[in-house]
C-alpha positions as a printed Julia matrix, in Angstrom:
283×3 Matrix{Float64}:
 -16.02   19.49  -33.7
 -16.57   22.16  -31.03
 -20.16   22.17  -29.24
 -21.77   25.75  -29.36
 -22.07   27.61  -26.01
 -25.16   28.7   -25.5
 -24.41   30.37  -22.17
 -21.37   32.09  -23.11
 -18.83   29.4   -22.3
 -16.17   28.66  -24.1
 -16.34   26.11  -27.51
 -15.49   22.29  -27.15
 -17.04   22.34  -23.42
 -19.62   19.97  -23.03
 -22.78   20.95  -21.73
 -22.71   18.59  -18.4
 -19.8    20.83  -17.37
 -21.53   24.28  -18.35
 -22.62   26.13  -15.0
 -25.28   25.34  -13.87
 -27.62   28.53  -13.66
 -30.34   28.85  -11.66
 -34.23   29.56  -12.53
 -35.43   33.03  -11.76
 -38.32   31.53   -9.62
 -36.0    29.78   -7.68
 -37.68   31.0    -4.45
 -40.34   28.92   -5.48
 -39.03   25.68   -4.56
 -38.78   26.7    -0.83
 -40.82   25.13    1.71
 -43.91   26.85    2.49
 -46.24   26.47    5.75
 -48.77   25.18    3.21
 -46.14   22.56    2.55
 -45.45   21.76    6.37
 -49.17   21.57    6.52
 -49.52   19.0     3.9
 -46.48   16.68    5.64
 -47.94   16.5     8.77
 -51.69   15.7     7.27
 -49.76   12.59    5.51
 -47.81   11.63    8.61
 -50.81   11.29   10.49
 -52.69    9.29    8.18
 -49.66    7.24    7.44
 -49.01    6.3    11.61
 -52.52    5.07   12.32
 -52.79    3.09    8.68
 -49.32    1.46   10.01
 -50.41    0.96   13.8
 -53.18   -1.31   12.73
 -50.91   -3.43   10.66
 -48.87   -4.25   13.28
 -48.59   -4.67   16.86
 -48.85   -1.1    18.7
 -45.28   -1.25   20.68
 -45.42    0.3    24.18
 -43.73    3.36   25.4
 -40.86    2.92   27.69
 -41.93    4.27   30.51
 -44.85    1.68   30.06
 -42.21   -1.05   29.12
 -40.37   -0.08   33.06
 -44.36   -0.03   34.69
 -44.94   -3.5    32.59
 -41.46   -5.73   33.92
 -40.65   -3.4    37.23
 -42.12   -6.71   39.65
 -39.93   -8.99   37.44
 -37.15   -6.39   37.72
 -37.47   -6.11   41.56
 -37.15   -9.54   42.13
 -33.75   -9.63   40.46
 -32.56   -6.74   42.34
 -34.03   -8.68   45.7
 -31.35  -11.61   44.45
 -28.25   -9.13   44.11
 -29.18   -7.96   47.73
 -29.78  -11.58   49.09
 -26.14  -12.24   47.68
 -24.52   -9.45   48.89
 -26.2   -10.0    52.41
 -24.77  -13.72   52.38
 -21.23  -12.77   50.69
 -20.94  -10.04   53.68
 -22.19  -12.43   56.52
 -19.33  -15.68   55.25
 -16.5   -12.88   54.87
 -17.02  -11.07   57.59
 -16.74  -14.4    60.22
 -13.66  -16.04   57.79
 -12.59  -12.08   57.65
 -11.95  -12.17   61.26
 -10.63  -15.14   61.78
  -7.54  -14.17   59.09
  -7.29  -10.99   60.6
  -6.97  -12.47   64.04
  -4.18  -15.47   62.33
  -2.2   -12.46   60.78
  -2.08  -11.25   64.79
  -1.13  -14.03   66.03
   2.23  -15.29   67.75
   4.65  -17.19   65.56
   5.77  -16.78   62.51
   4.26  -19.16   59.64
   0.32  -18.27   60.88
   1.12  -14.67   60.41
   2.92  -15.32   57.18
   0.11  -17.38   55.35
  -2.78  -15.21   56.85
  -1.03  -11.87   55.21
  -0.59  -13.82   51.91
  -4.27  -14.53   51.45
  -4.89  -11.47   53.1
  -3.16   -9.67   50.09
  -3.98  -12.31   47.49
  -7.87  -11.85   48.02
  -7.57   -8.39   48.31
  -5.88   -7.2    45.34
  -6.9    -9.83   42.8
 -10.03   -8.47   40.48
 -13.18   -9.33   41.86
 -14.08  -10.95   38.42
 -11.23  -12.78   38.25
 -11.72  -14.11   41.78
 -15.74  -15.18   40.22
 -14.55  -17.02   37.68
 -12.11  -19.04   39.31
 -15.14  -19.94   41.77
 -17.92  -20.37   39.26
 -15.26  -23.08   36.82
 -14.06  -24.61   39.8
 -16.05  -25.69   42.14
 -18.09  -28.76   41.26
 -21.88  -28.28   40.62
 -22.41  -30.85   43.21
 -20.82  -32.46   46.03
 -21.4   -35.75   48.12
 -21.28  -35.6    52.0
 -22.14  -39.02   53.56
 -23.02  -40.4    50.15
 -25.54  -37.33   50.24
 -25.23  -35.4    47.23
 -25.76  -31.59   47.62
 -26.06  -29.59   44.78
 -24.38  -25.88   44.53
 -26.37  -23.78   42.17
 -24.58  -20.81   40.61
 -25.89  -18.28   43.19
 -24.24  -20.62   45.92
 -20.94  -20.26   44.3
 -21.16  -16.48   43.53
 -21.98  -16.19   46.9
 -18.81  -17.63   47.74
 -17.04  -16.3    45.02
 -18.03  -12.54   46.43
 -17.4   -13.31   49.92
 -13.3   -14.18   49.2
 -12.88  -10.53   48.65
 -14.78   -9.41   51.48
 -12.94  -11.82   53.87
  -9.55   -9.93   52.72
 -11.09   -6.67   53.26
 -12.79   -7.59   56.85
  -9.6    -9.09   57.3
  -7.31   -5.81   56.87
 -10.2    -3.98   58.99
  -9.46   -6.02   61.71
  -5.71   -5.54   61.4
  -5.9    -2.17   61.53
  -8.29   -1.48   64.06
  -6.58   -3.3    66.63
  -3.12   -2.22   65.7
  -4.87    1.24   66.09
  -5.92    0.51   69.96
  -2.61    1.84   72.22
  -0.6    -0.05   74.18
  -1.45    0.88   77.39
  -4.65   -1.18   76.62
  -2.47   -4.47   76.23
   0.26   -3.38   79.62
  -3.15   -2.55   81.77
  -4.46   -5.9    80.81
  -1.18   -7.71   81.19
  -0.65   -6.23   84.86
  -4.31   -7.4    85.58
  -3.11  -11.28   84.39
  -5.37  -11.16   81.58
  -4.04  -13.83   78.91
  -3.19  -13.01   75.2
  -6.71  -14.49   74.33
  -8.81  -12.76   77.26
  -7.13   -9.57   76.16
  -8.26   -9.56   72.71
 -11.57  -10.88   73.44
 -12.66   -9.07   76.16
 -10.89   -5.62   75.98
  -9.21   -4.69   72.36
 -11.93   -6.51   70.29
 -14.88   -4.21   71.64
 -12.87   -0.99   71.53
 -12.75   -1.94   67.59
 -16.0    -2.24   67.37
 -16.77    1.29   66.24
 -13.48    1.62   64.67
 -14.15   -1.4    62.02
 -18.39   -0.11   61.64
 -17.78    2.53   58.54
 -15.4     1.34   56.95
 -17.24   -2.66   56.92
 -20.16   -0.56   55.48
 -18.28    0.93   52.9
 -16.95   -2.62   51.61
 -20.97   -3.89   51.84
 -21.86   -1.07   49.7
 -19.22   -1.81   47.17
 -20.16   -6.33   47.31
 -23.84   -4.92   46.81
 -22.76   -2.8    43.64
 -20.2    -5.59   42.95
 -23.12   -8.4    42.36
 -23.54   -7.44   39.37
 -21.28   -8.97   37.78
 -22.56  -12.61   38.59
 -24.72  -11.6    35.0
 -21.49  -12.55   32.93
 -20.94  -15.97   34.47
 -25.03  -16.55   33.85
 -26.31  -16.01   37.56
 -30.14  -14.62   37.47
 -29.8   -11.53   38.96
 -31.1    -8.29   37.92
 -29.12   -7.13   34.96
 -29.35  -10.91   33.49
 -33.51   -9.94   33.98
 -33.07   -6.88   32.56
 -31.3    -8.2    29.55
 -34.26  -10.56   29.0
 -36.87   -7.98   28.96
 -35.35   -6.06   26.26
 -34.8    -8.97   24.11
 -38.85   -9.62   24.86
 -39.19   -6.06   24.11
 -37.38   -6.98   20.57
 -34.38   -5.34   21.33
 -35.92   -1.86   20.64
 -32.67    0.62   20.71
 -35.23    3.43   22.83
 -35.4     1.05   25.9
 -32.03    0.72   26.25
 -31.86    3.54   28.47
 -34.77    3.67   30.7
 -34.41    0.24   31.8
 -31.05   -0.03   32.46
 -31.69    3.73   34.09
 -34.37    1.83   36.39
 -31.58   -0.24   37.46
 -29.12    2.11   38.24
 -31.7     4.43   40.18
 -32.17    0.82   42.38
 -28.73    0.3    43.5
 -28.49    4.2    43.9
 -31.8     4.06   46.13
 -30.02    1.12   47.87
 -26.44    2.16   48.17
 -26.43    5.93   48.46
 -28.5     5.75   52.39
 -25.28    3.39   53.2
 -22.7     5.53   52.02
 -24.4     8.59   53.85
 -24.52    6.47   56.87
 -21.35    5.83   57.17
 -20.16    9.05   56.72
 -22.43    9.97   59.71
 -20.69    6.92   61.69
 -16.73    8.13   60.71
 -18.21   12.02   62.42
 -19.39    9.96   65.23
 -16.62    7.39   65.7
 -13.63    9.64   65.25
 -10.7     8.87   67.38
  -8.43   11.84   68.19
């Protein structure tokens, strides 16, 4: 039985698969101002009916303003760490760049061993190791001292540093010339005297940049003491946007506010020691 076609199709089509032919007033159904009008009279009677039954959530500029002194505090942590990691490796970094100086052979040997270990081992890897090892308390006299986990990120940041300070030192007294070490030899200056008194504070402006530039990379590096559960400032600014309820719009602007602190922070230093390097050169 074929099905009529009342648009000129062809019998035995059915009539859902007929083309589908517009209405001659089609231009009706466009939007019209007088429509746009009418949406935005509904969407502002809809936002403040829907504001007052619930809570009225805070922009996020207002959210930063709000948790910035909670904020601040964590990012006074990650620079309290990176002050302490810096101040243990730079004395231990001396001392194994000093050993890997020395005369001998098995001193030298085990100094450039950690030297390289420490030094080309990921810094997170190096963390871990610390933060799962070391107990969370030791006894000293039958004295028990507890090590919290900033203690042993501290620690755990400062093995990388003494590798780097380490390599520093190395360098900048392999870079001082000979002469130095004949002049003081002819003036019966021992070994020790020598490097004490005459090659160590010729390094001194040799080793300032480029120990800046490894602070300014521990100060970025402290961040990562959030993964192994240290309270620093990205742990705080995790917990503000799960008190925010984990809105996805203040993702951005408060992990922007932390980036803009360690720029604030670290950007001066790196500019500074670019200033010391013009200053410093050796020719």
């Amino acid at each position: 039985m074929s099905v009529a076609d009342p648009q000129g199709g062809r019998p035995g089509d059915l009539p859902v698969l007929l083309p589908f032919a517009l209405p001659k007033d089609h231009a009706a159904a466009r939007l019209r101002p007088a429509h746009l009008w009418l949406l935005m009279g509904l969407a502002l009677v809809a936002v403040p009916a829907w504001a007052q039954g619930g809570t009225a959530a805070l922009s996020p500029l207002e959210v930063v303003i709000k948790w910035a002194p909670l904020l601040l505090t964590g990012f006074a942590s990650n620079v309290a760490i990176s002050l302490m990691a810096m101040a243990i490796g730079t004395v231990a970094g001396i001392g194994l760049g000093l050993a890997m100086l020395a005369e001998g052979r098995i001193l030298p040997r085990l100094a450039w061993c950690a030297t390289q270990v420490f030094r080309n081992v990921p810094w997170l890897v190096l963390l871990f190791f610390v933060m799962f090892l070391v107990p969370f308390q030791i006894t000293v006299f039958g004295l028990r001292v507890p090590l919290p986990d900033w203690v042993k990120a501290t620690f755990g940041f400062s093995l990388p540093v003494m590798a780097n300070v380490a390599e520093i030192v190395r360098g900048a007294v392999r870079s001082v010339p000979n002469t130095q070490w004949e002049a003081a030899e002819s003036l019966a200056f021992t070994r020790r005297q020598t490097m004490w008194r005459i090659i160590l504070p010729q390094c001194a402006k040799r080793m300032l940049p480029p120990w800046m530039n490894v602070y300014a990379l521990i100060a970025m590096a402290t961040v990562q003491a959030s993964i192994v559960g240290v309270t620093e400032m990205l742990t705080l600014t995790a917990q503000v946007h799960a008190a925010e309820g984990g809105r996805p719009e203040l993702f951005a602007p408060l992990y922007g506010f932390a980036l803009l602190c360690f720029f604030l922070y670290c950007y001066p230093i790196d500019r500074f020691t670019a200033a010391l390097e013009r200053r410093f050169e050796t020719r």
